[in-house]
Short mmCIF file of C-alpha atoms in Angstrom, two decimals:
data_model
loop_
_atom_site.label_atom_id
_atom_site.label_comp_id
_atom_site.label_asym_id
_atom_site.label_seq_id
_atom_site.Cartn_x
_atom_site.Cartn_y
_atom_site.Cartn_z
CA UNK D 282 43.40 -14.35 16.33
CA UNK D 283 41.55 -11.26 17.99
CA UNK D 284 42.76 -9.10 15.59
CA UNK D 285 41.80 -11.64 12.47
CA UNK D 286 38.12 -11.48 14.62
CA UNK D 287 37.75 -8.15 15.19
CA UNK D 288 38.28 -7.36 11.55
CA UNK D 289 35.57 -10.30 10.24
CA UNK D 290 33.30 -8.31 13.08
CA UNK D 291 34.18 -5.01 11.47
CA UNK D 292 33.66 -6.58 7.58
CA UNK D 293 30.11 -8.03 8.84
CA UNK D 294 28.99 -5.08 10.49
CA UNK D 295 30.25 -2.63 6.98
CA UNK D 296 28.49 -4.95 4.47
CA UNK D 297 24.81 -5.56 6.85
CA UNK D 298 24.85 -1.41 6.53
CA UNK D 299 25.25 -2.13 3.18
CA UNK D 300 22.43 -4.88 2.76
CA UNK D 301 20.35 -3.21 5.45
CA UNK D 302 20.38 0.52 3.19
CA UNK D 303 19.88 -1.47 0.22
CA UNK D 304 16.79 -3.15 1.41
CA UNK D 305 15.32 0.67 3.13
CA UNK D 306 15.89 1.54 -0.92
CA UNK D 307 13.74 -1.35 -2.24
CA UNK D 308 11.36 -0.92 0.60
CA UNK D 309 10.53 2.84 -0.23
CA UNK D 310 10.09 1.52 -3.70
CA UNK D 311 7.74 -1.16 -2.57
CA UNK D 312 6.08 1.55 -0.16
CA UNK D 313 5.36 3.95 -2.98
CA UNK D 314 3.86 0.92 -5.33
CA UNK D 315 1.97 0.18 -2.41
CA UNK D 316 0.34 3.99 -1.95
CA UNK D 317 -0.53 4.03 -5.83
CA UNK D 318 -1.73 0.63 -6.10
CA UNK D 319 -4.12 1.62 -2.17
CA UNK D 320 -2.50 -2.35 -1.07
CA UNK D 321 -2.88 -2.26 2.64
CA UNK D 322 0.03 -4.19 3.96
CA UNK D 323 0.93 -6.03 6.80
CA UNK D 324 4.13 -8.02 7.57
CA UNK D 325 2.95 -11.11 9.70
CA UNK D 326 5.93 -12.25 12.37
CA UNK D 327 5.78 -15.01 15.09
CA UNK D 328 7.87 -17.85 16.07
CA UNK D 329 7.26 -20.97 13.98
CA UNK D 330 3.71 -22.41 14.86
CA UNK D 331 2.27 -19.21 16.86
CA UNK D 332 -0.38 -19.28 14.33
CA UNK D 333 0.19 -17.09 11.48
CA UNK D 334 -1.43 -19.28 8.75
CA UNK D 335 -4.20 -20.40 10.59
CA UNK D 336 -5.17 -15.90 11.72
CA UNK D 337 -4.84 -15.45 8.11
CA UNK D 338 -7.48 -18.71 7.50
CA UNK D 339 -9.84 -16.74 10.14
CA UNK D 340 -8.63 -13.57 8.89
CA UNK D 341 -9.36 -14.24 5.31
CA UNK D 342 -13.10 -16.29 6.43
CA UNK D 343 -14.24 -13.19 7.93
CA UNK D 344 -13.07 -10.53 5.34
CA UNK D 345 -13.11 -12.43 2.38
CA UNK D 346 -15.95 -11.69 0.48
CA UNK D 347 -15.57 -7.70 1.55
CA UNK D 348 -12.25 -7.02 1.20
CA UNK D 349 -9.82 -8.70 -1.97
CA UNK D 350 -7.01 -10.01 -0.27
CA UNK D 351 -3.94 -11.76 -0.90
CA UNK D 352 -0.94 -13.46 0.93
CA UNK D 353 2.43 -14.12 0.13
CA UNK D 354 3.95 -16.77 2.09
CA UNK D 355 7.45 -17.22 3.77
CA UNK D 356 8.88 -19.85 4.31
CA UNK D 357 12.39 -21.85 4.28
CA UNK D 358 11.19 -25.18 2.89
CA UNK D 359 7.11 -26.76 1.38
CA UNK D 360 4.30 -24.74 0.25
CA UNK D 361 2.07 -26.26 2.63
CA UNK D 362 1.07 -22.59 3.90
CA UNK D 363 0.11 -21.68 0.26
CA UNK D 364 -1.82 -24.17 -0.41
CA UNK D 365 -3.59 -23.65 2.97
CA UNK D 366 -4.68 -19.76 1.71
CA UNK D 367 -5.18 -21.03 -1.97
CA UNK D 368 -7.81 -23.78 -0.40
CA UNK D 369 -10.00 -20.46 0.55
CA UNK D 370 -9.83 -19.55 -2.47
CA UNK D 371 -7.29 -16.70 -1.80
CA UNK D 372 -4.24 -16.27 -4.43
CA UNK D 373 -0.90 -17.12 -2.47
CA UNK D 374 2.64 -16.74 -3.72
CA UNK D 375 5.52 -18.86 -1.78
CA UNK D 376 9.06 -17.75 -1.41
CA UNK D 377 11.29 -20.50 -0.19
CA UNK D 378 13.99 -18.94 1.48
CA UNK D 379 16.08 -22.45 2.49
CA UNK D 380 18.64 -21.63 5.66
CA UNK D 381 17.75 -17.70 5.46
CA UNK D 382 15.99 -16.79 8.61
CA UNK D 383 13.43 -13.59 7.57
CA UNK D 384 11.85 -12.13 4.56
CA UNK D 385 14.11 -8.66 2.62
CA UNK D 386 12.81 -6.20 -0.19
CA UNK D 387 14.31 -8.05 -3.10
CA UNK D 388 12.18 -11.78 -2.18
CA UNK D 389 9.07 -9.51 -2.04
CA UNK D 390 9.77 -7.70 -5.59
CA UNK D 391 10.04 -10.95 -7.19
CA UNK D 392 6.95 -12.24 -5.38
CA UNK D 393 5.08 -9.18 -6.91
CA UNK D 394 6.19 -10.02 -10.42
CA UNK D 395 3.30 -12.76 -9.77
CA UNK D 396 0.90 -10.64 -8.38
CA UNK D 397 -1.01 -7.27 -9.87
CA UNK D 398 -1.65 -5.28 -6.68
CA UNK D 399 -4.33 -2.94 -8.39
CA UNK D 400 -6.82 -5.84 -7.87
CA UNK D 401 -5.63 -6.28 -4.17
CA UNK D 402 -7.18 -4.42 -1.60
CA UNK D 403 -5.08 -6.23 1.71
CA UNK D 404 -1.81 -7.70 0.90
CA UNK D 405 -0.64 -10.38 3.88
CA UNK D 406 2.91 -11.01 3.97
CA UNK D 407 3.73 -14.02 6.07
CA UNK D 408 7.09 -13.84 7.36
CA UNK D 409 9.22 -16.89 7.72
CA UNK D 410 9.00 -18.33 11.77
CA UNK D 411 11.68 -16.59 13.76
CA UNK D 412 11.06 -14.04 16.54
CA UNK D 413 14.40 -12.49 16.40
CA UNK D 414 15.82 -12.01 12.59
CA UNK D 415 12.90 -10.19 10.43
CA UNK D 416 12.64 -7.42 13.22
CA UNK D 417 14.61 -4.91 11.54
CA UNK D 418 13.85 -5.56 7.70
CA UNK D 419 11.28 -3.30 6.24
CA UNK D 420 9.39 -4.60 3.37
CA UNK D 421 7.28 -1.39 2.95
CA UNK D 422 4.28 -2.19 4.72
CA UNK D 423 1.63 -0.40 6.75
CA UNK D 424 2.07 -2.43 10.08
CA UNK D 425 3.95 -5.05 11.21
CA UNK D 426 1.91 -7.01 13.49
CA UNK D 427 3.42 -9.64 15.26
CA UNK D 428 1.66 -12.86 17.12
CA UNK D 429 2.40 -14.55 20.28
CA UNK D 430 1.16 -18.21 21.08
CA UNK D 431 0.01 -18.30 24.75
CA UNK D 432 1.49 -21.53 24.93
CA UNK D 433 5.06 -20.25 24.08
CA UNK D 434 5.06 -18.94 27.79
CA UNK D 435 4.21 -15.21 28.92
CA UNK D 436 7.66 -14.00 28.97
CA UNK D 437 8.78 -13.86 25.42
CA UNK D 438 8.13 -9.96 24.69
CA UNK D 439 11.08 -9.61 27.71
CA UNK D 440 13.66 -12.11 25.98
CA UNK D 441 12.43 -11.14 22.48
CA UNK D 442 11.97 -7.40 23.21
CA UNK D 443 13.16 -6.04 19.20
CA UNK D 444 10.59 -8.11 17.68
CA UNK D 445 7.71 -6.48 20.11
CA UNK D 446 9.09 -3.27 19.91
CA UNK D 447 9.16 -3.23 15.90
CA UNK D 448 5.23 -3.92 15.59
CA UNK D 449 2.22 -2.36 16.24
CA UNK D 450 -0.12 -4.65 16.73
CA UNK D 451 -0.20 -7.71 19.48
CA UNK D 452 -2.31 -10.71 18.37
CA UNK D 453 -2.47 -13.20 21.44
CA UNK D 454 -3.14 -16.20 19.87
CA UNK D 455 -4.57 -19.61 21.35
CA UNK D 456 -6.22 -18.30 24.75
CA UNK D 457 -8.43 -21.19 24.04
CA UNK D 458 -5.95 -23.20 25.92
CA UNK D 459 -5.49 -21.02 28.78
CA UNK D 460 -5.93 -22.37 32.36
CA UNK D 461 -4.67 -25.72 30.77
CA UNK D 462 -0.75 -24.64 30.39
CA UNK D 463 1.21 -22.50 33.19
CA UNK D 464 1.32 -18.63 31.36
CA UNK D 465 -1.29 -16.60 31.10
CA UNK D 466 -2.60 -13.72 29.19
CA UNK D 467 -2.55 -10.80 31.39
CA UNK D 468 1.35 -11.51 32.09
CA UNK D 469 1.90 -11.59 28.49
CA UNK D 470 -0.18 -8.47 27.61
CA UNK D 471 1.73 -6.85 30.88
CA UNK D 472 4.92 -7.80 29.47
CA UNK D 473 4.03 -7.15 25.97
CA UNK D 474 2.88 -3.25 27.31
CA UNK D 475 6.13 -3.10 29.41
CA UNK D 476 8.28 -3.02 26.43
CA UNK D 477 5.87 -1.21 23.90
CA UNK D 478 3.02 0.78 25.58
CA UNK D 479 1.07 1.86 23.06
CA UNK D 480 0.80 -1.60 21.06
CA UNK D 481 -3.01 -2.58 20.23
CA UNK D 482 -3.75 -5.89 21.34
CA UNK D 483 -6.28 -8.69 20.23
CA UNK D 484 -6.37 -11.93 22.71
CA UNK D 485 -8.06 -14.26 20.35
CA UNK D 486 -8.32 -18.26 19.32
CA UNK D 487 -7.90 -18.82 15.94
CA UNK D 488 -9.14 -22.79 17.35
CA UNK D 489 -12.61 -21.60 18.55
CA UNK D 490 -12.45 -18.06 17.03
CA UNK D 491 -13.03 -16.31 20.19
CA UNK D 492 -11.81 -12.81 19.76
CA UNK D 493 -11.45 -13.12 16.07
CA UNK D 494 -14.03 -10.23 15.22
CA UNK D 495 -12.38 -7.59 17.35
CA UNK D 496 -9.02 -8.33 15.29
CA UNK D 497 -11.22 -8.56 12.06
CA UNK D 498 -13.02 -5.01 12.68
CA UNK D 499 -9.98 -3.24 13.98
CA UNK D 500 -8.08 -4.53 10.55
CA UNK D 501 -11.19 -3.46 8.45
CA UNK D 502 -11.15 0.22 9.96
CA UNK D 503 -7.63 0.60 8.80
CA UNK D 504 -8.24 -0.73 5.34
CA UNK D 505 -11.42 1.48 4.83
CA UNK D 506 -9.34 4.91 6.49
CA UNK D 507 -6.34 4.09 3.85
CA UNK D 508 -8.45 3.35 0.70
CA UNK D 509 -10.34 7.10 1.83
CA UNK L 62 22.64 -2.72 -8.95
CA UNK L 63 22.61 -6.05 -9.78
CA UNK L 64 26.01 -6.05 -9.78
CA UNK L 65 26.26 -4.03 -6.67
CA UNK L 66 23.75 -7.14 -4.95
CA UNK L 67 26.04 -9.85 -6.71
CA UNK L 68 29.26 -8.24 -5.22
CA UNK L 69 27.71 -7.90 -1.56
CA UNK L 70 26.61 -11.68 -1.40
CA UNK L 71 29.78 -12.93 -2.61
CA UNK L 72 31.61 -11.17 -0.29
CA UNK L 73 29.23 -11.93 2.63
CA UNK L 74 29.72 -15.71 1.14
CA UNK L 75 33.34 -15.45 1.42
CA UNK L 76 33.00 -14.21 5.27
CA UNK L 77 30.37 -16.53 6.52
CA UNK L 78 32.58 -19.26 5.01
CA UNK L 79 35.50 -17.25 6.90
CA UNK L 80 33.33 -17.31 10.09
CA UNK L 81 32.24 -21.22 10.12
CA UNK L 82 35.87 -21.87 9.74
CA UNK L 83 36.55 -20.03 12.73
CA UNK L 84 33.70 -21.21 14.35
CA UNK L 85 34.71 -24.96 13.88
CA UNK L 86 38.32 -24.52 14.96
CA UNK L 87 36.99 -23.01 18.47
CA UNK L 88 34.28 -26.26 18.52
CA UNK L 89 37.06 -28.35 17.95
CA UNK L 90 39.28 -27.03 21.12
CA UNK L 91 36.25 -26.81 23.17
CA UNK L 92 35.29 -30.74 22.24
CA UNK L 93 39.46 -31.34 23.22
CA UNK L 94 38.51 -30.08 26.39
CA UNK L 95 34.81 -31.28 27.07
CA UNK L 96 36.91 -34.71 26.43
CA UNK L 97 39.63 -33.97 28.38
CA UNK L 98 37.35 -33.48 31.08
CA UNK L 99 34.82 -36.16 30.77
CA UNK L 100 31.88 -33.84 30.65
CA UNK L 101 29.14 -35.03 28.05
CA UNK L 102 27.65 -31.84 26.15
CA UNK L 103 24.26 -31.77 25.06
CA UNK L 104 23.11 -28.78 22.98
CA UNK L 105 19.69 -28.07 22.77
CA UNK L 106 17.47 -26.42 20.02
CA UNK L 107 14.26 -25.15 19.69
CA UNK L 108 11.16 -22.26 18.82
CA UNK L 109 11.04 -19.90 21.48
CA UNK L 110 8.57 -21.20 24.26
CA UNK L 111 8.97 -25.09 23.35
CA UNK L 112 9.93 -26.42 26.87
CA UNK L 113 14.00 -26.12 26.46
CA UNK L 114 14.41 -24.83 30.12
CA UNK L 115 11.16 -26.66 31.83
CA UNK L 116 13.37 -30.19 30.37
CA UNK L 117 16.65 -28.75 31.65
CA UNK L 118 14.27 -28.53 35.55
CA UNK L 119 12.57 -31.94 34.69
CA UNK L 120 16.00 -33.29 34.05
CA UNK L 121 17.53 -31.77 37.08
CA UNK L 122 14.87 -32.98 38.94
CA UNK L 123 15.41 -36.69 37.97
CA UNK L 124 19.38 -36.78 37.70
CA UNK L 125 20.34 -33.95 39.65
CA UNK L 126 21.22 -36.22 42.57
CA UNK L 127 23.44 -38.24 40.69
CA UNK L 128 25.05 -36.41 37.87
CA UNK L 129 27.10 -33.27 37.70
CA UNK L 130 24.44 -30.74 36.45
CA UNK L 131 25.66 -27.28 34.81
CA UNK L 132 23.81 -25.02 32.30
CA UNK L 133 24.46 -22.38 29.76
CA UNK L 134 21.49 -20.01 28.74
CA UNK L 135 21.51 -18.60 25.46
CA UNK L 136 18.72 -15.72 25.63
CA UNK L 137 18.55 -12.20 23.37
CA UNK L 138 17.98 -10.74 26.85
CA UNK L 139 17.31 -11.23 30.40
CA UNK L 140 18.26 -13.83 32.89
CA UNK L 141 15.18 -15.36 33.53
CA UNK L 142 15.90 -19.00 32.33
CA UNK L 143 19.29 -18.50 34.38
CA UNK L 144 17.88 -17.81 37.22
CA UNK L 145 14.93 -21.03 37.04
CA UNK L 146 18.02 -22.81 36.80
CA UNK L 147 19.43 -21.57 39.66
CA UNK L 148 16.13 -22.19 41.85
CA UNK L 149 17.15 -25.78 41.52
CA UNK L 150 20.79 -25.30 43.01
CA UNK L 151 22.61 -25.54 39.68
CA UNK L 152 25.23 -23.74 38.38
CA UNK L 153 24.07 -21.51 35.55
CA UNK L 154 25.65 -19.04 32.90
CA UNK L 155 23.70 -16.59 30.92
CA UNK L 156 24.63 -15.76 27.71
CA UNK L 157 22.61 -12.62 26.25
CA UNK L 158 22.91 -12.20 23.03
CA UNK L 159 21.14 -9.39 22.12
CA UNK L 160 20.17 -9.68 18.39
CA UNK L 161 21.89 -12.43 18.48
CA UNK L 162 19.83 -15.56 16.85
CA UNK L 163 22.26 -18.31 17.74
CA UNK L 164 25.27 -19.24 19.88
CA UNK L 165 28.79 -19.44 18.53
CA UNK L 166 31.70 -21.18 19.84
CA UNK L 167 33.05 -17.98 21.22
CA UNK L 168 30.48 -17.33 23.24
CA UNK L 169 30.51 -20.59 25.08
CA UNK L 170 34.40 -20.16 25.32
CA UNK L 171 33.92 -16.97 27.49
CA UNK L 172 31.15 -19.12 29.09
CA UNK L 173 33.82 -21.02 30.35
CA UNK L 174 35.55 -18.74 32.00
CA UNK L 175 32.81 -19.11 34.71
CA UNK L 176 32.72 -22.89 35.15
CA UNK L 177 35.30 -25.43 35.64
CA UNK L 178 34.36 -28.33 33.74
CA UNK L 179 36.32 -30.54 35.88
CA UNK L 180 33.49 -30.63 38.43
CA UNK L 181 31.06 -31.29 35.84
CA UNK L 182 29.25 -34.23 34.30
CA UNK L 183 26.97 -33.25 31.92
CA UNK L 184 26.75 -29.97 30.77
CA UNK L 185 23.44 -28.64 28.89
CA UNK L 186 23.74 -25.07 26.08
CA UNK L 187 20.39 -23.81 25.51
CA UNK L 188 20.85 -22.32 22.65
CA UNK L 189 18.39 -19.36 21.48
CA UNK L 190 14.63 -19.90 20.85
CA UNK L 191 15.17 -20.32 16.76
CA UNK L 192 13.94 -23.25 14.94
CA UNK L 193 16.62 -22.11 11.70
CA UNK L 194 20.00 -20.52 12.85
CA UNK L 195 21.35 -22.06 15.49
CA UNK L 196 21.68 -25.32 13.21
CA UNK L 197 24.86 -25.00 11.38
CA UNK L 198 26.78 -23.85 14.26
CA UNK L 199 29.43 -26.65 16.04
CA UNK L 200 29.37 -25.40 19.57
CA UNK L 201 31.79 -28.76 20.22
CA UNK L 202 28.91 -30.51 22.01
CA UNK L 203 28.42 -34.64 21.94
CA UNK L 204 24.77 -34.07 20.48
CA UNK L 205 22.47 -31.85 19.11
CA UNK L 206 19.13 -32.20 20.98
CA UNK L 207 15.58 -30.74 19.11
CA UNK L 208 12.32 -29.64 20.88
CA UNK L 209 9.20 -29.80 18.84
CA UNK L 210 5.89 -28.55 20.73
CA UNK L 211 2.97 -30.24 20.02
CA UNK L 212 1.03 -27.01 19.96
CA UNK L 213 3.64 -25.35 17.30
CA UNK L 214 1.82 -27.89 14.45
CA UNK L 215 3.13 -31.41 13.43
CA UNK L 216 4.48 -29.75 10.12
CA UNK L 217 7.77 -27.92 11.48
CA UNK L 218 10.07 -31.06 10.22
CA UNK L 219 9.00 -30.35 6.82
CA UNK L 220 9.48 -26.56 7.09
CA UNK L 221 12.24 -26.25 9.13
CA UNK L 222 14.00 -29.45 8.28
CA UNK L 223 17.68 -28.47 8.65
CA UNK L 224 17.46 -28.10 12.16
CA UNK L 225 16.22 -31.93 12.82
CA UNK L 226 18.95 -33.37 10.27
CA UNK L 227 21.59 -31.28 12.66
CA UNK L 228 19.87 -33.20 15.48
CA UNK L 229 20.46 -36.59 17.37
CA UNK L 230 17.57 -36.65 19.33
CA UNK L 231 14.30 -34.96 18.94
CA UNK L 232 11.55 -34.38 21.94
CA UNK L 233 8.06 -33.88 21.15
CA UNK L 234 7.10 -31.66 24.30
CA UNK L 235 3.87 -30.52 25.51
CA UNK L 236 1.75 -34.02 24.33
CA UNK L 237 -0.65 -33.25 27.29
CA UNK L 238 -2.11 -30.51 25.14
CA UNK L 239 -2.99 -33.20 22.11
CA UNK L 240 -6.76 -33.72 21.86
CA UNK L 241 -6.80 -30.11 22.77
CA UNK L 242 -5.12 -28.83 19.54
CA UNK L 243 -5.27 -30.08 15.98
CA UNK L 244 -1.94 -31.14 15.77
CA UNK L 245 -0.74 -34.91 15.93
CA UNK L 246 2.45 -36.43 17.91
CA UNK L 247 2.15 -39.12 15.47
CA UNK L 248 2.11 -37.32 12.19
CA UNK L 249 5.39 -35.24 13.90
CA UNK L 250 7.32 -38.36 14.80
CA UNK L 251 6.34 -39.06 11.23
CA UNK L 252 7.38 -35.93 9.46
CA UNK L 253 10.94 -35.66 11.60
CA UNK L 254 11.24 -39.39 10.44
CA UNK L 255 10.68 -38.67 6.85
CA UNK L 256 13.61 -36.10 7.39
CA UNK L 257 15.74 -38.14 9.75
CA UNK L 258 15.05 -41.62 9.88
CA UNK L 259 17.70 -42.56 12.73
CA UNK L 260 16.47 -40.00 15.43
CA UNK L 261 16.32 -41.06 18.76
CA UNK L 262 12.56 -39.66 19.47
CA UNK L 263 10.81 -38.85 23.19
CA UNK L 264 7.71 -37.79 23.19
CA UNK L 265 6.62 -36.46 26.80
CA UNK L 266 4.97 -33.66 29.07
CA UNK L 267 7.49 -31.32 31.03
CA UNK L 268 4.34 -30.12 32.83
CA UNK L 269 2.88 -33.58 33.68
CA UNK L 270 6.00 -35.85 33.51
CA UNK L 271 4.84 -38.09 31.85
CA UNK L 272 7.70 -39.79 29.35
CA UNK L 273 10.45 -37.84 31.23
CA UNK L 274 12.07 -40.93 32.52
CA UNK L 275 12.47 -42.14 28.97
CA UNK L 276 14.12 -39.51 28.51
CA UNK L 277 16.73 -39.10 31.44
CA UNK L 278 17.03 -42.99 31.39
CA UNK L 279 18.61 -42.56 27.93
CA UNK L 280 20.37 -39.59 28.67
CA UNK L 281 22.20 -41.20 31.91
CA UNK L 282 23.62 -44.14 29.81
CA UNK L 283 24.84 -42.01 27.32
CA UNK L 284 26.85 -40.18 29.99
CA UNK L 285 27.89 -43.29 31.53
CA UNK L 286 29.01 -44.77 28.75
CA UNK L 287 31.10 -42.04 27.94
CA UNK L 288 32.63 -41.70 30.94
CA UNK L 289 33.42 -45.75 31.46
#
């Protein structure tokens, strides 16, 4: 029985190398259509209901009308997301992915074949919700930025550390309802910087939009240094 | 490459079918001896930061007189729900499972080696903070238990839906916070319904009690009733 284990264990871990160096090989591929195309790209991760749809909303009502943007959408059942961005007037491609837990390479090639990145300036992939599984999968973007609800508690960058230490960018999202639930921002950020130091960090409310505009004008630097 | 992708997700097919199997024959000696020693299993699911441990303290705190309490955690890292646990003089194991999104039957097998179920009359798995892989995995419990927080959105039934057919019982945690956010209990107990129709449904506040008692009231005739 532990041998019979040990060699399923062994088979897994073979064939993820396998996926995992496939996926790095579409990713550099997506990367370099990225560069030619000057897409800015970030990979959106958060547990389900952090807020990822709703930053983009306030992401997108900010930046809108200076920046083209785009979003493809992750997520394992609906298109209630997409039609959330394609209500701003935003064009939104969903991938379904049914019982699989994060976005790969391949999903976002075949999102692309409905999308022409030469008229995109900011490309918004939303992953699906899951703070553990799309840690480790590159899908050729600039940053990975990853958002933390307030009201998921203040310790999840300790029991979630991979996740936190994969991005590079903290969004703290719903401080709106701080002082009415028992974690609070500071321990979060403290616990956030305690795995990842050098992590920028925007407390904001996508609710009352409180902090929005540092996130917005941090994002819009980026865009305008990689379009230079 | 095509071929190369078709050959890879066959054979990783052919192993997670190889793994379930496994899987399910370890559930089924573990619910041979959760029977043989009349301790009712409850295994509960949920995002990361939806309330599973505060219920597990709410719970203690209303049957922990009574009824056998004993708990094991299911983190990535860190002992910190373990030790909460433990703050209420219960008997807790931590399982870490590094990048580990789910518990397997395995794991609560070596679990086991800690706790003699004898002395036990209900024992709780908090399983990892994911809202998609934990689902399909038989850990030999009685039921499978949901979480939804009010703050994560009323839509997570329709997105995540496999998780709340897997389920017996779904809580709606955190309704203090409605009027606060934009999300509805009512339009969630009406989504999960849409999904489920036969799910036993709580809504309550861990942090103001209200609707626990529903709650444990339910949960102490279900152990009675299996131990008459």
């Amino acid at each position: 029985m532990l041998l019979r284990c040990y060699q399923l264990i062994m088979k897994k871990i073979k064939i993820n190398k396998s996926i995992y160096n496939t996926n790095d090989q579409i990713a550099k591929k997506l990367k370099e259509y990225f560069t030619q195309t000057s897409t800015y790209v970030v990979n959106l991760l958060a547990s389900p209901g952090a807020g990822k749809t709703s930053l983009l909303e306030s992401t997108i009502e900010k930046l809108g009308n200076k920046v083209k943007i785009t979003v493809i959408e992750g997520d394992p059942y609906t298109s209630i997301d997409s039609e959330r961005i394609k209500a701003k007037d935003i064009l939104s491609v969903q991938i379904n992915t049914k019982s699989g837990c994060h976005l790969e390479g391949n999903m976002i090639q075949k999102a692309l074949d409905e999308l022409d990145c030469n008229d995109v300036d900011l490309l918004f992939i939303e992953n699906v919700g899951n703070l553990l599984c799309p840690a480790p999968w590159d899908l050729g973007e600039d940053i990975k930025v990853v958002i933390a609800s307030l009201p998921e508690g203040d310790d999840k960058p300790l029991k979630y550390p991979e996740i936190f230490l994969a991005s590079d960018v903290l969004i703290v999202n719903k401080i709106d309802l701080e002082g009415f639930i028992d974690s609070s921002s500071d321990t979060l950020i403290k616990n956030a910087k305690s795995i990842k130091p050098y992590l920028d960090i925007f407390p904001l409310s996508c609710r009352s939009g409180k902090g929005i505009d540092n996130w917005t004008n941090w994002l819009e630097s980026k865009i305008n240094v990689t379009s230079d």
